[in-house]
Amino acid sequence: MSWENFRVAIFDKAPDALFVHATIVLVTIMIAILISIPLGVFLSRPKYKRFGLITLNLLNILQAIPGIAVIALALPILGLGMKPAVVALLFQSLLPIVRNTIAGLMGVSPDVKEAAGGMGMSQRRILFEVEIPLAMPIILSGIRTATVYVVSIGTLAALIGAGGLGNLIIGGLSLFRPEYLLVGAGLGAIMAISLDRLLSYLEYRITPPGMRVE
Amino acid sequence: MSLINFFSKNTETIIEYSGNHFTLVLWAVGISLLIWVPTGLLLTKSDKWAARVLALANTIFCIPSLSMFAILVTIPTFGLGRKSALFALVLYAMMPLIRSVYDGVKNVDRNVIEAAKGMGMSTGRILREILVPLGIPIIFAGFRITVVMTTGIAAIATYIGERNLGRFISEGLVRSNTPMMVTGALIISVIAIGLDTLLGLIEKRIVPKGLRVTR
C-alpha cells in the first residue's frame, strides 16, 4: 500500500464516484416512492384487495432474484449506462415499500377510521389525514430497507457502466490496488450505514409517542 | 436461439459452476446455523445484550456485499478465495438468523412457559419442547431468507476468485458475450426463485395448525 495511491483514490476518484452513487440512489428511491406508495394505497382499498395479493406475490418473486442477476439481465435489454442501472435497481426496491404501505394502511384500527367517518370526513380526507399519517412509520421503514438495498446493489451497477463507488472497487480488484478497494468499499459501507441510521432516526421522530414500541 | 446453443455447448461448465455454487452456499448456511442459532437462543436471556448484538448485526447487514468482499480481500489472513467468501456470507446470515430466532422465541406466550414450569419441566425441556416448536414459523422464515440471500450473494463472490455461477455473469460482461451472461443470470434467478418457493411450501407445512394465520 502506498500513500500516493491513497491520495489519488480519495481526492481524485472518490468525490466523483460518491456523487454518481448518491445520484443513482436518490433518483431510484424517488421514483420507487412515487410508484409504490400510490400503488400500495390503491391495493389496500377493499375493492382491489384481490389484485393486492397477486401483485405482492409477483413482487415477492422479483425480490428473490439476486441483484447481480437483475443487473446482468438489464444490460442486453436496456444497454449500458446509468439509466439501465436505475431501472434494474428500481425493480427490486419496489417490494419493501409497497408491502409496508399495504401493511401500514391495513394496520390502522378500523375504530379510528370509523370515528373519522363519524366526524363527517370524506374518504379522501380520512386517507390523507388519518390513515397515511398513522401508517407513515411503517412506510418509512420500508423506504429504509429499499434505500440500504439500493446503495448495496448500486455498487454492482458499475459493472454495466453506471459508475459510482463500484468503479473503485472493481477497478481496485482488477488492478490489484488495495487502496482503491478500501476507499470504495469503505465509502459504500459508510453511506449505507449512515443512510440507515438517518432514516431510522426520522422513523423514530415521526412516530407519535403513544405508538412507540420499547 | 444462441441461449440454447450456449447451454448445450457448455453443459459441463454449467454443472461444475453450479456444484461450486451449491457447495459454498451449503457450507455458509451450515456454519451460520451452527453459530447464529445458539447465539440467538442465548440472547433471549438478556435484553441488553440482544439489543447490542442486533444493532451490530443490522450494521453488518447494511454493508454492500461487494464492499464486504473487497474489504476482506485486503486482510492478509483472508485474501482471495473461499475463506473470505465464507466469512462474508456467514456475517450476512447473522442478521436474519439471530433476529428470527430471537423474535420467534420471544413471541411465545409467557403463559405457556409458565404452565410448563408449573408442570415441572426443566429449562432444557422447555426450550426443546415448547419454545422451539412454537417459534418455528418465525425461525423458519429467517432460515428461508438466509438461504435465498446467500445464494444471491455467493454469485458476487466470483469477483474474489470463486468459480461459481456468478462467473458466467462477470466473464460475459467482460467479453460482452450476451448469451453467457444471460444464461448465468437466468440460472441464478431460477435457483433463487425455486429455493424461495420450495422453502415457502415447507414453511406452510411445518407451522402447527393452531398457529396458522389466514392471509
XYZ file of N, CA, C and O in Angstrom, chain A residues 1 53 60-70 72-73 75-76 144 148 151-153 155-156 159-160 166 169-170 173 176 178-179 181-182 184-186 188-189 192-193 196-197, chain B residues 55 58-68 70-71 73-74 80 92 148 151-153 155-156 158-160 166 169-170 173 178 181-182 184-186 188-189 192-193 196-197 215:
352
model
N 0.846 -1.199 0.000
C 0.000 0.000 0.000
C 0.878 1.244 0.000
O 1.896 1.291 0.679
N -53.000 -9.210 -3.544
C -52.330 -10.472 -3.279
C -51.470 -10.889 -4.471
O -50.321 -11.316 -4.310
N -42.790 -10.383 -4.709
C -42.009 -11.302 -3.883
C -41.057 -12.119 -4.736
O -39.906 -12.341 -4.373
N -41.572 -12.589 -5.872
C -40.735 -13.388 -6.772
C -39.606 -12.526 -7.316
O -38.441 -12.928 -7.339
N -39.937 -11.296 -7.736
C -38.903 -10.395 -8.254
C -37.825 -10.163 -7.201
O -36.641 -10.085 -7.507
N -38.257 -10.061 -5.953
C -37.317 -9.786 -4.873
C -36.334 -10.929 -4.664
O -35.207 -10.721 -4.244
N -36.791 -12.156 -4.965
C -35.925 -13.308 -4.740
C -34.770 -13.353 -5.740
O -33.751 -13.977 -5.492
N -34.930 -12.688 -6.887
C -33.864 -12.704 -7.890
C -32.667 -11.916 -7.354
O -32.820 -10.786 -6.932
N -31.481 -12.530 -7.357
C -30.311 -11.820 -6.834
C -30.015 -10.553 -7.642
O -30.248 -10.508 -8.849
N -29.515 -9.536 -6.935
C -29.248 -8.256 -7.572
C -28.335 -8.358 -8.774
O -28.571 -7.719 -9.813
N -27.307 -9.211 -8.661
C -26.337 -9.290 -9.762
C -27.003 -9.841 -11.012
O -26.689 -9.439 -12.138
N -27.992 -10.724 -10.839
C -28.694 -11.285 -11.992
C -29.574 -10.228 -12.651
O -29.647 -10.149 -13.885
N -30.210 -9.396 -11.840
C -31.048 -8.330 -12.407
C -30.193 -7.379 -13.224
O -30.536 -6.987 -14.337
N -27.353 -8.044 -14.643
C -26.879 -8.722 -15.846
C -27.982 -8.815 -16.890
O -27.723 -8.734 -18.084
N -29.228 -8.983 -16.443
C -30.336 -9.079 -17.398
C -30.691 -7.707 -17.965
O -31.227 -7.602 -19.080
N -28.613 -5.375 -18.844
C -27.667 -4.922 -19.875
C -28.123 -5.232 -21.297
O -28.196 -4.326 -22.123
N -28.432 -6.517 -21.629
C -28.822 -6.788 -23.016
C -30.122 -6.087 -23.413
O -30.299 -5.755 -24.586
N -36.595 2.696 4.138
C -35.237 2.480 4.670
C -34.648 1.182 4.127
O -33.518 1.143 3.648
N -31.188 1.070 1.709
C -29.969 0.313 2.006
C -29.692 -0.673 0.873
O -28.561 -0.835 0.423
N -28.282 1.163 -2.192
C -26.870 1.536 -2.010
C -25.994 0.304 -2.243
O -24.965 0.360 -2.916
N -26.448 -0.838 -1.693
C -25.659 -2.062 -1.775
C -25.548 -2.573 -3.208
O -24.463 -2.812 -3.718
N -26.693 -2.741 -3.859
C -26.665 -3.262 -5.219
C -26.131 -2.203 -6.182
O -25.630 -2.521 -7.258
N -23.458 -0.661 -5.974
C -22.034 -0.881 -6.239
C -21.860 -1.827 -7.428
O -20.871 -1.738 -8.148
N -22.850 -2.719 -7.622
C -22.751 -3.653 -8.754
C -23.083 -2.974 -10.075
O -22.733 -3.470 -11.144
N -20.763 -2.416 -12.979
C -20.497 -3.457 -13.970
C -21.126 -3.135 -15.309
O -20.651 -3.570 -16.351
N -22.257 -2.400 -15.302
C -22.872 -2.050 -16.591
C -22.657 -0.570 -16.885
O -23.459 0.068 -17.550
N -18.791 1.434 -7.051
C -18.417 0.128 -7.571
C -17.230 0.206 -8.522
O -16.422 -0.719 -8.617
N -14.156 -0.135 -6.553
C -13.952 -1.484 -6.020
C -13.520 -2.425 -7.136
O -12.528 -3.145 -7.016
N -14.256 -2.401 -8.249
C -13.940 -3.325 -9.330
C -12.599 -2.966 -9.964
O -11.781 -3.840 -10.265
N -9.999 -4.241 -7.663
C -9.825 -5.694 -7.728
C -9.054 -6.100 -8.972
O -8.185 -6.969 -8.920
N -5.495 -4.851 -8.828
C -4.979 -5.180 -7.509
C -4.357 -3.991 -6.798
O -3.190 -3.989 -6.416
N -5.127 -2.310 -3.435
C -5.952 -2.374 -2.222
C -6.439 -1.000 -1.770
O -7.485 -0.888 -1.149
N -5.668 0.061 -2.108
C -6.078 1.396 -1.659
C -7.420 1.772 -2.270
O -8.309 2.277 -1.591
N -9.674 -0.264 -3.461
C -10.656 -1.170 -2.875
C -11.184 -0.624 -1.567
O -12.382 -0.515 -1.344
N -10.226 -0.284 -0.677
C -10.621 0.135 0.667
C -11.415 1.428 0.625
O -12.423 1.565 1.318
N -13.250 2.695 -1.913
C -14.571 2.454 -2.490
C -15.469 1.673 -1.552
O -16.610 2.070 -1.288
N -14.916 0.580 -1.010
C -15.722 -0.278 -0.139
C -16.087 0.451 1.147
O -17.236 0.397 1.602
N -15.120 1.174 1.699
C -15.372 1.896 2.943
C -16.451 2.943 2.762
O -17.400 3.017 3.543
N -18.769 3.022 0.506
C -20.053 2.348 0.287
C -20.667 1.919 1.597
O -21.860 2.158 1.850
N -19.839 1.320 2.458
C -20.355 0.857 3.749
C -20.820 2.038 4.591
O -21.903 2.011 5.178
N -24.154 3.406 3.289
C -25.308 2.564 3.607
C -25.663 2.683 5.085
O -26.831 2.885 5.444
N -24.636 2.602 5.943
C -24.913 2.630 7.384
C -25.474 3.984 7.798
O -26.432 4.065 8.564
N -29.050 4.394 6.731
C -29.888 3.553 7.576
C -30.162 4.255 8.904
O -31.302 4.339 9.361
N -29.079 4.785 9.514
C -29.229 5.489 10.792
C -30.144 6.699 10.636
O -31.057 6.933 11.433
N -28.095 -4.678 16.943
C -27.656 -3.438 16.300
C -26.409 -3.695 15.456
O -26.297 -3.220 14.321
N -27.359 -5.618 12.372
C -28.006 -4.717 11.432
C -27.000 -3.901 10.652
O -27.115 -3.728 9.440
N -25.996 -3.393 11.381
C -24.963 -2.584 10.738
C -24.202 -3.417 9.716
O -23.965 -2.965 8.595
N -23.841 -4.643 10.095
C -23.109 -5.503 9.162
C -23.950 -5.768 7.921
O -23.467 -5.743 6.795
N -25.252 -5.970 8.160
C -26.162 -6.296 7.060
C -26.249 -5.157 6.046
O -26.524 -5.377 4.872
N -26.019 -3.918 6.523
C -26.107 -2.752 5.631
C -24.934 -2.693 4.647
O -25.052 -2.089 3.585
N -23.796 -3.265 5.018
C -22.595 -3.114 4.184
C -22.836 -3.754 2.823
O -23.236 -4.915 2.751
N -22.616 -3.008 1.737
C -22.791 -3.594 0.407
C -21.926 -4.839 0.242
O -20.785 -4.869 0.718
N -22.462 -5.883 -0.419
C -21.737 -7.154 -0.453
C -20.407 -7.037 -1.184
O -19.412 -7.615 -0.763
N -20.395 -6.254 -2.274
C -19.134 -6.094 -2.997
C -18.091 -5.432 -2.087
O -16.918 -5.808 -2.091
N -18.538 -4.464 -1.285
C -17.637 -3.800 -0.337
C -17.094 -4.793 0.676
O -15.902 -4.812 0.973
N -17.992 -5.616 1.203
C -17.583 -6.580 2.228
C -16.506 -7.519 1.682
O -15.468 -7.725 2.310
N -14.560 -6.960 -0.823
C -13.364 -6.180 -1.127
C -12.545 -5.910 0.129
O -11.321 -6.032 0.119
N -13.244 -5.580 1.224
C -12.512 -5.288 2.464
C -11.827 -6.558 2.980
O -10.665 -6.531 3.374
N -10.738 -9.060 1.301
C -9.609 -9.447 0.455
C -8.327 -8.746 0.903
O -7.242 -9.327 0.865
N -8.455 -7.494 1.386
C -7.247 -6.763 1.766
C -6.690 -7.217 3.117
O -5.574 -6.863 3.471
N -7.767 -13.618 -1.331
C -8.710 -14.056 -2.358
C -9.123 -15.493 -2.096
O -8.299 -16.312 -1.714
N -23.255 -12.083 6.844
C -24.547 -11.595 6.359
C -25.708 -12.382 6.947
O -26.778 -11.840 7.167
N -31.995 -17.920 0.539
C -32.166 -17.213 -0.736
C -31.115 -16.113 -0.878
O -30.477 -15.961 -1.926
N -27.604 -17.520 -1.570
C -27.470 -17.945 -2.964
C -27.149 -16.756 -3.859
O -26.308 -16.832 -4.747
N -27.828 -15.638 -3.610
C -27.596 -14.448 -4.428
C -26.227 -13.846 -4.202
O -25.505 -13.536 -5.149
N -25.851 -13.688 -2.934
C -24.578 -13.016 -2.641
C -23.400 -13.893 -3.044
O -22.358 -13.388 -3.458
N -23.030 -15.447 -5.634
C -22.690 -15.173 -7.033
C -21.683 -14.035 -7.143
O -20.821 -14.022 -8.022
N -21.777 -13.075 -6.217
C -20.877 -11.923 -6.270
C -19.462 -12.323 -5.858
O -18.494 -11.677 -6.245
N -17.726 -14.347 -7.034
C -16.908 -14.661 -8.195
C -15.816 -13.599 -8.393
O -14.741 -13.880 -8.901
N -16.093 -12.361 -7.925
C -15.099 -11.299 -8.066
C -13.905 -11.491 -7.152
O -12.892 -10.830 -7.313
N -14.014 -12.351 -6.158
C -12.839 -12.622 -5.334
C -12.373 -14.057 -5.562
O -11.821 -14.697 -4.688
N -21.808 -17.065 -10.702
C -21.579 -15.643 -10.924
C -20.528 -15.402 -11.995
O -20.504 -14.363 -12.650
N -21.682 -14.409 -15.362
C -22.059 -13.000 -15.483
C -20.823 -12.131 -15.620
O -20.728 -11.301 -16.518
N -19.828 -12.361 -14.731
C -18.655 -11.485 -14.775
C -17.877 -11.667 -16.069
O -17.462 -10.703 -16.701
N -19.816 -10.248 -19.032
C -19.723 -8.792 -19.089
C -18.406 -8.352 -19.702
O -18.361 -7.472 -20.558
N -23.226 -11.876 -24.618
C -24.563 -11.774 -24.013
C -25.170 -13.125 -23.637
O -25.690 -13.257 -22.531
N -23.817 -14.310 -20.341
C -24.270 -13.512 -19.221
C -25.718 -13.834 -18.868
O -26.060 -14.044 -17.703
N -26.555 -13.886 -19.916
C -27.982 -14.121 -19.671
C -28.186 -15.528 -19.108
O -28.985 -15.718 -18.182
N -26.118 -17.206 -17.221
C -25.754 -17.148 -15.807
C -26.846 -16.506 -14.985
O -27.277 -17.043 -13.961
N -27.322 -15.351 -15.453
C -28.343 -14.612 -14.696
C -29.610 -15.439 -14.554
O -30.208 -15.502 -13.480
N -30.005 -16.106 -15.660
C -31.240 -16.893 -15.613
C -31.105 -18.068 -14.656
O -32.004 -18.327 -13.859
N -29.156 -18.417 -12.061
C -29.171 -17.964 -10.661
C -30.577 -17.563 -10.244
O -31.042 -17.908 -9.152
N -31.275 -16.837 -11.141
C -32.624 -16.389 -10.784
C -33.531 -17.583 -10.548
O -34.291 -17.621 -9.576
N -32.741 -19.210 -7.276
C -33.192 -18.408 -6.122
C -34.709 -18.490 -5.977
O -35.223 -18.726 -4.879
N -35.428 -18.302 -7.082
C -36.892 -18.342 -7.009
C -37.356 -19.735 -6.603
O -38.253 -19.893 -5.773
N -36.773 -20.296 -2.934
C -37.711 -19.484 -2.172
C -39.091 -20.146 -2.154
O -39.725 -20.257 -1.102
N -39.534 -20.619 -3.323
C -40.857 -21.247 -3.409
C -40.887 -22.535 -2.594
O -41.818 -22.787 -1.830
N -53.980 -15.652 5.462
C -53.571 -14.382 4.867
C -54.509 -13.954 3.773
O -54.901 -14.763 2.980
